[in-house]
Each structure stands twice: as C-alpha cells, then as structure tokens.
Amino acid sequence: MMPYLERLTRRIRAVDSFVCVGLDPQGLPVEEVIPHNRALIEATAPYAACFKPNLAFYEQFGIPGLRALEATLAAIPDDIPVIADGKRGDMPNTAAAYARALFEVWGFDAATVNPLQGQDATEPFLAYKDRGVYVCCRTSNPGSVTFQNERLATGQTLYEYIAEEASGWGANVGLVVGATAPDELARVRALAPTTTLLVPGVGVQGGDPAQVIAAAGSKPGLVVVNASRSIASAPDQAAAARNLRDALNAVSWTPV
Amino acid sequence: MMPYLERLTRRIRAVDSFVCVGLDPQGLPVEEVIPHNRALIEATAPYAACFKPNLAFYEQFGIPGLRALEATLAAIPDDIPVIADGKRGDMPNTAAAYARALFEVWGFDAATVNPLQGQDATEPFLAYKDRGVYVCCRTSNPGSVTFQNERLATGQTLYEYIAEEASGWGANVGLVVGATAPDELARVRALAPTTTLLVPGVGVQGGDPAQVIAAAGSKPGLVVVNASRSIASAPDQAAAARNLRDALNAVSWTPV
C-alpha cells in the first residue's frame, strides 16, 4: 500500500481541502448512528481530506456501537483516508495488540496514540510503515496545561519535548496539537517543521481556522484540521464543511 | 453500591491476598479465549483480590473478541472486583463516553486511565464515585523513562508530579506503578501515602514481589499486584497464584 502520508497528500490536493471531518455520534441513540453517519459522509465527502471517527462514541454503546462503526467505515469512499481516534498507549506487547486491532482488524489508515509510555510503547504502531501514527502532543482541553505545559529542567515544556522527541520516531509520525492554543501550535511547527499535524479544536471548541493555518502551514501533507460537532450539527453539513475548507484555504502561510 | 476501594479491601481481607490476576489472552485464537479464561478464573479465584482484563487483547480480535470479554466477565464471581485495563484518556466529553462504556455498558468496578490530558479529562471517570480510577504514573516498560522520569524545573520528575497531583483528584483515585522500578515505587508511596496502587510487572517482566511490598506497603486496600502471563502460562495456574500470594504475604512492611 502507498504510505499514509502520500495517500493523505493526494487526497488533500484532489479536493483542495485540509478538512478532517469528525465522525463522533453524540446525543443520538445507537440505532440512529448509521443513518446519521451515512448522511454526514455523503454530504461532506467532496470537502473531506480525511474522516476521523472517535472510538469512544462507538464504544459507549457496547458491541452495537462497534457494529455501527463497521457500517460507518463501509460507507466511506476508498480514496479518503480514515483516522482512528482512540489515543491508545500501553506496554509494547499490549500496544501491538491495539495496533493489530486498529490497522488489521478495522483497517484504519492512521491512528492517534498517547506517548506517555515512551517510544517502545509507540513502536508497534509505527511498525506499520504504510499507516500514520498521530502522537498526542498538546491537546485542546483546558486541563491539558497541567502536565503538557509543565516546564522541564531543560527549559522546554513537556509538549515541546514530546514534539521534538516523537517527531524523530519515524517517517509515519504525526502530532496532535489543538487549535485552541495557537502559540503552542506555532511552537510545535517550529520544532517539527516537516511533521504532519492533526489539529482538532476549531468549531465548537473555538479555535480559529485562520490562526491554525498561519501557525501550522498550508502545504498539502503538513496539516489537517478536524471539525466534528460544528459540521455534524449544522443545518447544512455540506455548507459547513465547504465553509471550513474555504476559511482554511483563504490564509497564506510563510514557512517558519 | 459500596465504594470500589471498600469492596476491594473486603476482598483482599477475605482471601488474604494482594494478587490481581490479569486476564490477557495472548497467543491464542479467539475461539479458545473463553474456555481459557473460564479455566483461569476457576483456578485462581480463591487467591484473587481482583481480576484485570487488558482490553487490547480482546479488541485485537474485533467484535468476536468483545463477545469473549462479555463471557469472561460473566464467569467472574460477583464478589471479586474487576479492573478494565484500557488506559483511556481524552477530552472531557470523549472521556465521558469512555467512562460510560467501561462503567455502565461493561459494568467494570475500576479502570486504568492515562493522565496526559489532565484533570478535566480524568474527571468523567472520577465522577463515578463508586468506581476506582487508576491513573498511570510510572509504567513498567523500559521506554517509560523518556517522559515519565524526565526532570521538571521544580526538581521533581514527571511521574512524581503525576503521583502528587493525581492522588489529590478524588477519594477513588489509585495509581499504576510498575514493579520493575522499586525505587520509583517507594518514591510514589512516599508522595501518596494513602493512595491505592496497582502494580504490574512481577512475573514475566521480572519485578520482585518482596521488593514491591517493601516499597508499596501491605495494608489491605493500599496495593494490588498484577501477574498475567506468569500465572496464565503456568502448568498449575492455581499454584502460581497461590505462590505469588504467599510471596507477597511473606514480607512485612514498615510504613514510610
């Protein structure tokens, strides 16, 4: 298979869009998840660089939720990469089982992982060279500052150290950096100038698309920007995805 | 429901054992998981303070693996607490969905979580006051030192800061600290003298039971020590669990 980053870059160019559409069924009973997602995928696919189901919103329904995930994945056109947002992270042999689940059983193109357990715990994901691995670096929730912005003895913050360290773990590494902290996003970009970034937090969480591109860059392959609730709950989902695409494309970016 | 820690403490006293038996089906086809686990549960229950299925080893088989988890949970006697080892951690609204999955859908008594996203991301788990929440602090894999043992500007290491900070998040917080790092275990105990510890890493990973109790304490409720492969793959699983129980009980402990 073509490496994930190449597939993602081709798709970004094909639709001229950095938009990642989140597939996070919230506030719905499980029996409505499949029709809801099918409609959302159909409406937004023309503007979607990729789709990102957050596994929690399927797991919350138990096995019927995972059946809905199965049907959701089947509804996504083959040429659109799909990111499993599960933020898994554990001992190496456990991580290997998670990687097997996400990449072999479910067939995801990429996954988000939590780096707290270090490189050996991330390696089983990275070993799938044709898949992408987005390492959590600076998340978009207010409480993330407690540990992620903690100052180290070296003078760096923890998220800066994660960016610098994890970006060297392999060609298929990306970083997750929230749109709600544009200064941190620019800092990560400076530390990892060629690493692909997955940026959640525009839309309901309040991150500004223009600030995201100004900080993260606009070269295809360098960044995708996720919106979930702001697209899924819009009266016109296609228009919401298109408007986000246009807002991201309106910004020019000067490489750091 | 009685709080988790009280249920765990009662069970520890009832069987006079700090042993947590890991239910981590490795190296088996999915159709052998249910009979394997039923036999393991039956053999070890008399010595088990609690059971701990690691979710990855079920998820690696997709939906059939989760059916096997369902049958596994049904085979565990009601008076033995069960810990979901999934190390989940994400944004608050996502964490709420994970907590719903683990505590409401699956009915686990406790869960392991990853604290990298901070207190607000852990709060949805902690909100289930009758359940236990074990926060990853110092894990037992070699790569864990990269971030967890990193020195902060305050002089503490990250794992020490996690121990101090997270142990204040609620009465139902515990900490995960690996047996392979006994000095770190003693340090965590000093920082969080009354917090319950979940200690993996004895058995195959090489942690020494005597060192664990010497460092973590032997007061019922203060500690459970997990073994998975070393019990599951023993020719006599009951004897392996009993021997670990006896090794842990042989040590006397002086409070720090």
Short mmCIF file of C-alpha atoms in Angstrom, two decimals:
data_model
loop_
_atom_site.label_atom_id
_atom_site.label_comp_id
_atom_site.label_asym_id
_atom_site.label_seq_id
_atom_site.Cartn_x
_atom_site.Cartn_y
_atom_site.Cartn_z
CA MET A 1 0.00 0.00 0.00
CA MET A 2 1.14 3.59 -0.67
CA PRO A 3 2.34 5.25 2.59
CA TYR A 4 -0.41 7.01 4.54
CA LEU A 5 1.12 10.45 4.22
CA GLU A 6 1.27 10.13 0.45
CA ARG A 7 -2.35 8.98 0.31
CA LEU A 8 -3.40 11.85 2.56
CA THR A 9 -1.46 14.39 0.50
CA ARG A 10 -3.04 13.14 -2.75
CA ARG A 11 -6.48 13.45 -1.25
CA ILE A 12 -5.75 16.97 0.08
CA ARG A 13 -4.69 18.01 -3.41
CA ALA A 14 -7.62 16.23 -5.10
CA VAL A 15 -10.24 18.12 -3.08
CA ASP A 16 -8.10 21.17 -2.30
CA SER A 17 -9.05 20.81 1.34
CA PHE A 18 -7.37 20.46 4.76
CA VAL A 19 -10.66 19.50 6.41
CA CYS A 20 -10.82 16.36 8.55
CA VAL A 21 -14.45 15.51 9.24
CA GLY A 22 -15.01 14.03 12.69
CA LEU A 23 -17.49 11.14 12.88
CA ASP A 24 -18.40 11.39 16.55
CA PRO A 25 -22.03 10.40 17.13
CA GLN A 26 -23.08 12.40 20.19
CA GLY A 27 -26.54 12.81 21.62
CA LEU A 28 -28.03 10.08 19.42
CA PRO A 29 -29.40 6.65 20.27
CA VAL A 30 -27.32 3.86 18.73
CA GLU A 31 -29.95 2.96 16.13
CA GLU A 32 -29.62 6.45 14.61
CA VAL A 33 -25.83 6.36 14.32
CA ILE A 34 -25.60 4.58 10.97
CA PRO A 35 -28.11 6.75 9.05
CA HIS A 36 -26.66 9.88 10.71
CA ASN A 37 -23.11 8.98 9.68
CA ARG A 38 -24.07 7.90 6.16
CA ALA A 39 -25.74 11.25 5.55
CA LEU A 40 -22.79 13.14 7.06
CA ILE A 41 -20.28 11.23 4.94
CA GLU A 42 -22.29 11.76 1.76
CA ALA A 43 -22.71 15.48 2.43
CA THR A 44 -19.11 16.22 3.38
CA ALA A 45 -17.02 13.77 1.29
CA PRO A 46 -16.44 16.34 -1.50
CA TYR A 47 -14.66 18.58 1.04
CA ALA A 48 -13.04 15.90 3.19
CA ALA A 49 -9.28 15.35 3.21
CA CYS A 50 -9.99 12.54 5.67
CA PHE A 51 -12.54 11.25 8.15
CA LYS A 52 -11.89 10.67 11.84
CA PRO A 53 -14.21 8.51 13.94
CA ASN A 54 -13.58 8.93 17.66
CA LEU A 55 -13.77 5.39 19.01
CA ALA A 56 -15.24 6.43 22.38
CA PHE A 57 -18.51 7.50 20.78
CA TYR A 58 -18.96 3.99 19.36
CA GLU A 59 -17.66 2.12 22.41
CA GLN A 60 -20.17 3.97 24.61
CA PHE A 61 -22.88 1.75 23.06
CA GLY A 62 -21.01 -1.52 23.56
CA ILE A 63 -21.00 -4.08 20.74
CA PRO A 64 -23.93 -2.46 18.86
CA GLY A 65 -21.84 0.71 18.70
CA LEU A 66 -18.98 -1.21 17.09
CA ARG A 67 -21.41 -2.65 14.55
CA ALA A 68 -22.32 0.96 13.75
CA LEU A 69 -18.62 1.76 13.36
CA GLU A 70 -18.31 -1.14 10.93
CA ALA A 71 -21.18 0.21 8.81
CA THR A 72 -19.74 3.73 9.05
CA LEU A 73 -16.35 2.62 7.70
CA ALA A 74 -18.08 0.73 4.88
CA ALA A 75 -19.81 3.98 3.84
CA ILE A 76 -16.55 5.93 3.40
CA PRO A 77 -15.22 6.06 -0.19
CA ASP A 78 -11.98 4.09 -0.62
CA ASP A 79 -9.85 7.06 -1.64
CA ILE A 80 -10.48 9.00 1.59
CA PRO A 81 -8.08 8.14 4.46
CA VAL A 82 -9.67 7.32 7.82
CA ILE A 83 -8.04 8.09 11.18
CA ALA A 84 -8.95 6.02 14.27
CA ASP A 85 -9.07 8.49 17.13
CA GLY A 86 -8.56 6.23 20.15
CA LYS A 87 -5.46 7.72 21.83
CA ARG A 88 -4.26 4.24 22.75
CA GLY A 89 -0.95 3.77 24.54
CA ASP A 90 0.38 0.91 26.65
CA MET A 91 3.24 -1.55 27.14
CA PRO A 92 4.88 -2.76 23.91
CA ASN A 93 3.10 -6.15 23.75
CA THR A 94 -0.23 -4.50 24.58
CA ALA A 95 0.36 -1.72 22.05
CA ALA A 96 0.98 -4.42 19.44
CA ALA A 97 -2.50 -5.81 20.15
CA TYR A 98 -4.05 -2.34 19.83
CA ALA A 99 -2.18 -1.73 16.57
CA ARG A 100 -3.38 -5.10 15.25
CA ALA A 101 -6.97 -4.18 16.18
CA LEU A 102 -6.89 -0.75 14.53
CA PHE A 103 -4.79 -1.45 11.44
CA GLU A 104 -5.51 -5.11 10.67
CA VAL A 105 -8.99 -5.86 12.05
CA TRP A 106 -10.58 -2.45 11.44
CA GLY A 107 -8.33 -1.42 8.55
CA PHE A 108 -7.78 2.19 9.61
CA ASP A 109 -5.24 4.26 7.65
CA ALA A 110 -3.94 6.09 10.72
CA ALA A 111 -4.44 6.24 14.49
CA THR A 112 -3.94 8.68 17.35
CA VAL A 113 -1.74 7.44 20.21
CA ASN A 114 -0.73 8.64 23.66
CA PRO A 115 3.05 8.91 24.13
CA LEU A 116 3.26 8.89 27.95
CA GLN A 117 4.73 5.37 27.98
CA GLY A 118 7.52 6.29 25.56
CA GLN A 119 8.94 5.19 22.25
CA ASP A 120 8.92 1.41 22.80
CA ALA A 121 5.20 1.62 23.53
CA THR A 122 4.59 3.55 20.28
CA GLU A 123 6.85 1.40 18.12
CA PRO A 124 4.25 -1.37 17.47
CA PHE A 125 2.06 1.25 15.75
CA LEU A 126 4.98 2.79 13.85
CA ALA A 127 5.97 -0.68 12.61
CA TYR A 128 3.04 -0.45 10.19
CA LYS A 129 5.04 1.70 7.77
CA ASP A 130 2.09 2.30 5.43
CA ARG A 131 -0.07 3.71 8.25
CA GLY A 132 0.05 7.04 10.03
CA VAL A 133 0.56 7.48 13.78
CA TYR A 134 -0.50 10.81 15.32
CA VAL A 135 1.13 11.28 18.72
CA CYS A 136 -0.76 13.47 21.22
CA CYS A 137 1.39 16.50 21.91
CA ARG A 138 -0.68 19.48 23.03
CA THR A 139 -4.39 18.76 23.35
CA SER A 140 -7.18 21.31 23.13
CA ASN A 141 -8.81 20.90 26.57
CA PRO A 142 -8.19 23.47 29.33
CA GLY A 143 -6.76 20.85 31.74
CA SER A 144 -4.05 19.83 29.27
CA VAL A 145 -1.75 22.57 30.60
CA THR A 146 -1.20 20.77 33.92
CA PHE A 147 1.23 18.23 32.51
CA GLN A 148 1.71 19.20 28.84
CA ASN A 149 2.76 22.80 29.55
CA GLU A 150 4.84 21.87 32.58
CA ARG A 151 8.32 23.36 32.37
CA LEU A 152 11.17 20.84 32.30
CA ALA A 153 14.61 21.28 33.82
CA THR A 154 15.93 21.67 30.27
CA GLY A 155 13.83 24.82 29.84
CA GLN A 156 11.42 23.20 27.38
CA THR A 157 7.82 22.43 28.21
CA LEU A 158 6.69 18.81 28.14
CA TYR A 159 4.70 19.30 24.91
CA GLU A 160 7.76 20.82 23.23
CA TYR A 161 9.84 17.86 24.31
CA ILE A 162 7.16 15.45 23.01
CA ALA A 163 7.12 17.32 19.68
CA GLU A 164 10.88 17.22 19.31
CA GLU A 165 11.30 13.64 20.53
CA ALA A 166 8.30 11.96 18.87
CA SER A 167 8.79 13.67 15.50
CA GLY A 168 12.02 11.70 15.24
CA TRP A 169 10.40 8.32 15.84
CA GLY A 170 9.71 7.61 12.18
CA ALA A 171 8.59 8.85 8.79
CA ASN A 172 4.99 7.93 9.60
CA VAL A 173 4.73 10.01 12.78
CA GLY A 174 2.33 12.94 13.04
CA LEU A 175 1.43 15.10 16.03
CA VAL A 176 -1.94 16.08 17.55
CA VAL A 177 -1.98 19.75 18.51
CA GLY A 178 -5.16 21.61 19.44
CA ALA A 179 -6.36 24.70 17.60
CA THR A 180 -7.26 26.35 20.89
CA ALA A 181 -3.59 27.09 21.63
CA PRO A 182 -2.24 28.84 18.51
CA ASP A 183 1.03 29.91 20.15
CA GLU A 184 1.76 26.32 21.12
CA LEU A 185 0.83 25.21 17.60
CA ALA A 186 3.37 27.64 16.10
CA ARG A 187 5.96 26.42 18.59
CA VAL A 188 5.34 22.77 17.62
CA ARG A 189 5.61 23.69 13.95
CA ALA A 190 8.97 25.36 14.61
CA LEU A 191 10.25 22.27 16.44
CA ALA A 192 8.87 19.80 13.88
CA PRO A 193 8.89 21.73 10.59
CA THR A 194 8.08 18.81 8.29
CA THR A 195 5.82 16.71 10.55
CA THR A 196 2.16 16.32 9.65
CA LEU A 197 -0.18 17.82 12.25
CA LEU A 198 -3.71 16.78 13.14
CA VAL A 199 -5.39 19.85 14.60
CA PRO A 200 -8.71 19.44 16.43
CA GLY A 201 -10.50 22.23 18.24
CA VAL A 202 -11.91 24.53 15.57
CA GLY A 203 -15.68 24.90 15.57
CA VAL A 204 -17.41 24.25 18.89
CA GLN A 205 -14.16 24.45 20.87
CA GLY A 206 -13.45 27.91 19.46
CA GLY A 207 -10.14 27.54 17.61
CA ASP A 208 -9.73 29.98 14.71
CA PRO A 209 -9.08 28.38 11.27
CA ALA A 210 -7.01 31.35 10.07
CA GLN A 211 -4.78 31.18 13.13
CA VAL A 212 -4.35 27.43 12.65
CA ILE A 213 -3.07 27.73 9.09
CA ALA A 214 -0.97 30.78 9.96
CA ALA A 215 0.74 28.69 12.64
CA ALA A 216 0.76 25.19 11.16
CA GLY A 217 1.24 25.86 7.47
CA SER A 218 -0.72 25.20 4.32
CA LYS A 219 1.47 22.81 2.36
CA PRO A 220 -0.55 19.69 1.46
CA GLY A 221 0.50 16.90 3.82
CA LEU A 222 1.62 19.25 6.60
CA VAL A 223 -1.74 19.65 8.31
CA VAL A 224 -5.34 18.51 8.57
CA VAL A 225 -7.87 20.41 10.66
CA ASN A 226 -10.65 18.47 12.34
CA ALA A 227 -14.19 19.66 12.99
CA SER A 228 -16.84 17.35 14.41
CA ARG A 229 -19.85 18.86 16.15
CA SER A 230 -19.78 22.14 14.19
CA ILE A 231 -20.23 20.20 10.93
CA ALA A 232 -22.42 17.34 12.17
CA SER A 233 -24.92 19.64 13.87
CA ALA A 234 -25.06 22.28 11.12
CA PRO A 235 -28.40 22.65 9.31
CA ASP A 236 -26.42 22.26 6.06
CA GLN A 237 -23.49 19.90 6.71
CA ALA A 238 -22.06 20.25 3.20
CA ALA A 239 -22.01 24.04 3.53
CA ALA A 240 -20.36 23.82 6.97
CA ALA A 241 -17.57 21.60 5.59
CA ARG A 242 -17.17 23.78 2.49
CA ASN A 243 -17.02 26.96 4.58
CA LEU A 244 -14.32 25.48 6.80
CA ARG A 245 -12.37 24.41 3.70
CA ASP A 246 -12.63 27.93 2.31
CA ALA A 247 -11.66 29.56 5.60
CA LEU A 248 -8.54 27.36 5.76
CA ASN A 249 -7.67 27.99 2.12
CA ALA A 250 -8.06 31.77 2.47
CA VAL A 251 -4.92 32.03 4.56
CA SER A 252 -1.47 32.22 3.10
CA TRP A 253 1.36 30.85 5.15
CA THR A 254 5.00 31.74 5.36
CA PRO A 255 7.18 28.77 6.28
CA VAL A 256 8.85 29.21 9.66
CA MET B 1 -23.10 0.39 45.50
CA MET B 2 -20.32 0.23 48.12
CA PRO B 3 -17.27 2.29 47.01
CA TYR B 4 -14.75 0.33 44.96
CA LEU B 5 -11.93 0.70 47.45
CA GLU B 6 -14.10 -0.72 50.21
CA ARG B 7 -15.12 -3.68 48.04
CA LEU B 8 -11.50 -4.28 47.08
CA THR B 9 -10.35 -4.09 50.69
CA ARG B 10 -13.03 -6.56 51.80
CA ARG B 11 -11.99 -8.98 49.10
CA ILE B 12 -8.29 -8.63 49.98
CA ARG B 13 -9.12 -9.47 53.61
CA ALA B 14 -11.46 -12.32 52.65
CA VAL B 15 -8.82 -14.17 50.64
CA ASP B 16 -5.79 -12.70 52.44
CA SER B 17 -4.27 -11.87 49.07
CA PHE B 18 -2.92 -8.85 47.18
CA VAL B 19 -2.90 -10.75 43.88
CA CYS B 20 -4.57 -9.21 40.84
CA VAL B 21 -4.93 -11.87 38.15
CA GLY B 22 -4.51 -10.50 34.64
CA LEU B 23 -6.90 -11.88 32.03
CA ASP B 24 -4.86 -11.13 28.91
CA PRO B 25 -5.41 -13.80 26.24
CA GLN B 26 -2.15 -13.86 24.30
CA GLY B 27 -1.05 -16.36 21.69
CA LEU B 28 -4.50 -17.94 21.41
CA PRO B 29 -7.05 -17.95 18.60
CA VAL B 30 -10.25 -16.13 19.59
CA GLU B 31 -12.29 -19.33 19.85
CA GLU B 32 -10.03 -20.53 22.68
CA VAL B 33 -10.28 -17.35 24.73
CA ILE B 34 -13.49 -18.17 26.58
CA PRO B 35 -12.55 -21.70 27.73
CA HIS B 36 -9.01 -20.47 28.56
CA ASN B 37 -10.33 -17.63 30.71
CA ARG B 38 -13.01 -19.72 32.40
CA ALA B 39 -10.39 -22.26 33.48
CA LEU B 40 -8.03 -19.48 34.62
CA ILE B 41 -10.75 -17.76 36.65
CA GLU B 42 -11.85 -21.00 38.27
CA ALA B 43 -8.28 -21.97 39.17
CA THR B 44 -7.21 -18.61 40.56
CA ALA B 45 -10.37 -17.12 42.11
CA PRO B 46 -9.53 -18.45 45.61
CA TYR B 47 -6.34 -16.34 45.56
CA ALA B 48 -7.60 -13.35 43.58
CA ALA B 49 -8.10 -9.95 45.19
CA CYS B 50 -9.30 -8.81 41.77
CA PHE B 51 -9.19 -9.65 38.08
CA LYS B 52 -7.87 -7.35 35.37
CA PRO B 53 -8.69 -7.94 31.70
CA ASN B 54 -6.48 -5.88 29.40
CA LEU B 55 -8.88 -4.61 26.74
CA ALA B 56 -6.29 -4.67 23.93
CA PHE B 57 -6.15 -8.47 23.99
CA TYR B 58 -9.88 -8.64 23.31
CA GLU B 59 -10.01 -5.73 20.85
CA GLN B 60 -7.29 -7.40 18.75
CA PHE B 61 -9.96 -9.89 17.62
CA GLY B 62 -12.57 -7.25 16.75
CA ILE B 63 -16.19 -7.86 17.75
CA PRO B 64 -15.70 -11.62 18.41
CA GLY B 65 -13.04 -10.62 20.96
CA LEU B 66 -15.53 -8.39 22.75
CA ARG B 67 -18.03 -11.27 22.83
CA ALA B 68 -15.28 -13.25 24.55
CA LEU B 69 -14.80 -10.39 27.03
CA GLU B 70 -18.53 -10.49 27.75
CA ALA B 71 -18.38 -14.23 28.50
CA THR B 72 -15.23 -13.71 30.57
CA LEU B 73 -16.88 -11.08 32.78
CA ALA B 74 -19.90 -13.36 33.23
CA ALA B 75 -17.60 -16.09 34.56
CA ILE B 76 -16.14 -13.92 37.36
CA PRO B 77 -17.81 -14.34 40.76
CA ASP B 78 -19.76 -11.22 41.84
CA ASP B 79 -17.71 -10.54 44.95
CA ILE B 80 -14.41 -10.17 43.06
CA PRO B 81 -13.75 -6.64 41.71
CA VAL B 82 -12.79 -6.36 38.03
CA ILE B 83 -10.46 -3.67 36.66
CA ALA B 84 -10.71 -2.63 32.98
CA ASP B 85 -7.16 -2.09 31.83
CA GLY B 86 -7.62 0.20 28.84
CA LYS B 87 -5.54 3.28 29.76
CA ARG B 88 -8.10 5.55 28.15
CA GLY B 89 -7.64 9.31 28.23
CA ASP B 90 -9.08 12.06 26.06
CA MET B 91 -11.00 15.35 26.04
CA PRO B 92 -13.68 15.66 28.77
CA ASN B 93 -16.68 14.87 26.52
CA THR B 94 -14.82 11.93 24.97
CA ALA B 95 -13.66 10.69 28.37
CA ALA B 96 -17.30 10.74 29.48
CA ALA B 97 -18.13 8.36 26.62
CA TYR B 98 -15.26 6.03 27.59
CA ALA B 99 -16.37 6.10 31.24
CA ARG B 100 -19.94 5.30 30.16
CA ALA B 101 -18.63 2.37 28.09
CA LEU B 102 -16.49 0.89 30.86
CA PHE B 103 -18.65 1.55 33.92
CA GLU B 104 -22.20 1.45 32.56
CA VAL B 105 -22.14 -0.78 29.48
CA TRP B 106 -19.47 -3.25 30.63
CA GLY B 107 -20.02 -2.79 34.37
CA PHE B 108 -16.36 -2.71 35.40
CA ASP B 109 -15.57 -1.85 39.02
CA ALA B 110 -12.46 0.18 38.15
CA ALA B 111 -10.45 1.33 35.14
CA THR B 112 -6.91 2.42 34.31
CA VAL B 113 -6.60 5.87 32.70
CA ASN B 114 -3.85 7.96 31.12
CA PRO B 115 -3.42 11.38 32.76
CA LEU B 116 -1.52 13.22 29.98
CA GLN B 117 -4.59 15.35 29.14
CA GLY B 118 -5.01 16.50 32.74
CA GLN B 119 -7.62 16.56 35.47
CA ASP B 120 -10.62 17.69 33.40
CA ALA B 121 -10.06 14.71 31.11
CA THR B 122 -9.99 12.32 34.08
CA GLU B 123 -12.94 13.87 35.91
CA PRO B 124 -15.65 11.99 33.90
CA PHE B 125 -14.21 8.72 35.24
CA LEU B 126 -13.84 10.07 38.79
CA ALA B 127 -17.46 11.22 38.70
CA TYR B 128 -18.45 7.57 39.17
CA LYS B 129 -17.81 7.75 42.91
CA ASP B 130 -18.42 4.04 43.48
CA ARG B 131 -15.78 3.03 40.90
CA GLY B 132 -12.00 3.10 41.08
CA VAL B 133 -9.76 5.07 38.70
CA TYR B 134 -6.11 4.01 38.46
CA VAL B 135 -4.03 6.79 36.91
CA CYS B 136 -0.86 5.71 35.04
CA CYS B 137 2.08 7.15 36.90
CA ARG B 138 5.25 5.12 36.31
CA THR B 139 4.80 2.20 33.93
CA SER B 140 6.94 -0.92 33.80
CA ASN B 141 8.31 -0.76 30.22
CA PRO B 142 11.92 0.38 29.59
CA GLY B 143 10.80 3.28 27.34
CA SER B 144 8.69 4.81 30.10
CA VAL B 145 11.69 6.73 31.43
CA THR B 146 11.77 9.08 28.42
CA PHE B 147 8.85 11.19 29.59
CA GLN B 148 7.88 9.79 33.00
CA ASN B 149 11.35 10.14 34.56
CA GLU B 150 12.02 13.48 32.90
CA ARG B 151 13.17 16.07 35.44
CA LEU B 152 10.92 19.11 35.79
CA ALA B 153 12.03 22.64 36.56
CA THR B 154 10.61 22.15 40.06
CA GLY B 155 13.16 19.41 40.70
CA GLN B 156 10.56 16.63 40.65
CA THR B 157 10.32 14.04 37.90
CA LEU B 158 7.13 13.90 35.83
CA TYR B 159 5.99 10.64 37.49
CA GLU B 160 6.46 12.21 40.93
CA TYR B 161 4.39 15.20 39.87
CA ILE B 162 1.69 12.89 38.47
CA ALA B 163 1.66 10.95 41.77
CA GLU B 164 1.36 14.09 43.87
CA GLU B 165 -1.15 15.85 41.61
CA ALA B 166 -3.41 12.93 40.64
CA SER B 167 -3.60 11.47 44.15
CA GLY B 168 -5.44 14.65 45.09
CA TRP B 169 -8.08 14.31 42.39
CA GLY B 170 -10.51 12.28 44.48
CA ALA B 171 -11.11 9.55 47.02
CA ASN B 172 -11.49 7.00 44.23
CA VAL B 173 -8.08 7.64 42.61
CA GLY B 174 -5.40 4.97 42.51
CA LEU B 175 -2.03 4.96 40.73
CA VAL B 176 -0.41 2.47 38.34
CA VAL B 177 3.25 1.96 39.18
CA GLY B 178 5.35 -0.84 37.73
CA ALA B 179 7.14 -3.42 39.86
CA THR B 180 10.21 -3.17 37.64
CA ALA B 181 11.18 0.15 39.21
CA PRO B 182 11.15 -0.44 43.00
CA ASP B 183 12.87 2.86 43.84
CA GLU B 184 10.22 4.77 41.92
CA LEU B 185 7.53 2.69 43.62
CA ALA B 186 8.87 3.66 47.05
CA ARG B 187 9.02 7.30 45.95
CA VAL B 188 5.38 7.21 44.79
CA ARG B 189 4.36 5.63 48.11
CA ALA B 190 6.12 8.43 49.97
CA LEU B 191 4.32 11.08 47.90
CA ALA B 192 0.92 9.37 48.07
CA PRO B 193 0.97 7.50 51.40
CA THR B 194 -2.70 6.50 51.45
CA THR B 195 -3.40 6.02 47.74
CA THR B 196 -4.15 2.54 46.44
CA LEU B 197 -1.53 1.28 43.96
CA LEU B 198 -1.97 -1.15 41.09
CA VAL B 199 1.43 -2.71 40.49
CA PRO B 200 2.01 -4.72 37.30
CA GLY B 201 5.34 -6.14 36.25
CA VAL B 202 6.02 -9.09 38.57
CA GLY B 203 6.37 -12.45 36.85
CA VAL B 204 7.47 -12.36 33.20
CA GLN B 205 8.60 -8.72 33.40
CA GLY B 206 10.89 -9.56 36.32
CA GLY B 207 9.62 -7.39 39.19
CA ASP B 208 10.30 -8.87 42.64
CA PRO B 209 7.20 -9.41 44.86
CA ALA B 210 9.16 -8.83 48.06
CA GLN B 211 10.53 -5.53 46.80
CA VAL B 212 7.03 -4.47 45.75
CA ILE B 213 5.52 -4.97 49.20
CA ALA B 214 8.59 -3.50 50.90
CA ALA B 215 8.09 -0.36 48.82
CA ALA B 216 4.32 -0.14 48.43
CA GLY B 217 3.06 -1.48 51.73
CA SER B 218 0.93 -4.39 52.84
CA LYS B 219 -2.13 -2.77 54.38
CA PRO B 220 -5.26 -4.16 52.70
CA GLY B 221 -6.53 -1.57 50.24
CA LEU B 222 -3.12 0.05 49.73
CA VAL B 223 -1.89 -2.22 46.95
CA VAL B 224 -2.72 -4.96 44.48
CA VAL B 225 -0.02 -6.71 42.47
CA ASN B 226 -0.85 -7.93 38.98
CA ALA B 227 0.53 -11.01 37.26
CA SER B 228 -0.76 -12.14 33.89
CA ARG B 229 1.43 -14.35 31.73
CA SER B 230 3.31 -15.94 34.65
CA ILE B 231 0.01 -17.28 36.06
CA ALA B 232 -1.85 -17.95 32.80
CA SER B 233 1.00 -19.92 31.27
CA ALA B 234 1.94 -21.88 34.42
CA PRO B 235 1.38 -25.65 34.28
CA ASP B 236 -0.57 -25.25 37.55
CA GLN B 237 -2.32 -21.86 37.48
CA ALA B 238 -3.75 -22.22 40.98
CA ALA B 239 -0.30 -22.94 42.40
CA ALA B 240 1.18 -19.98 40.55
CA ALA B 241 -1.43 -17.62 42.00
CA ARG B 242 -1.07 -19.13 45.48
CA ASN B 243 2.72 -18.86 45.33
CA LEU B 244 2.51 -15.19 44.38
CA ARG B 245 0.04 -14.59 47.21
CA ASP B 246 2.40 -16.27 49.65
CA ALA B 247 5.44 -14.37 48.36
CA LEU B 248 3.58 -11.07 48.83
CA ASN B 249 2.31 -12.05 52.29
CA ALA B 250 5.79 -13.14 53.46
CA VAL B 251 7.00 -9.57 53.56
CA SER B 252 6.41 -7.24 56.43
CA TRP B 253 6.25 -3.58 55.74
CA THR B 254 7.11 -0.54 57.76
CA PRO B 255 5.01 2.48 56.82
CA VAL B 256 7.06 5.28 55.32
#
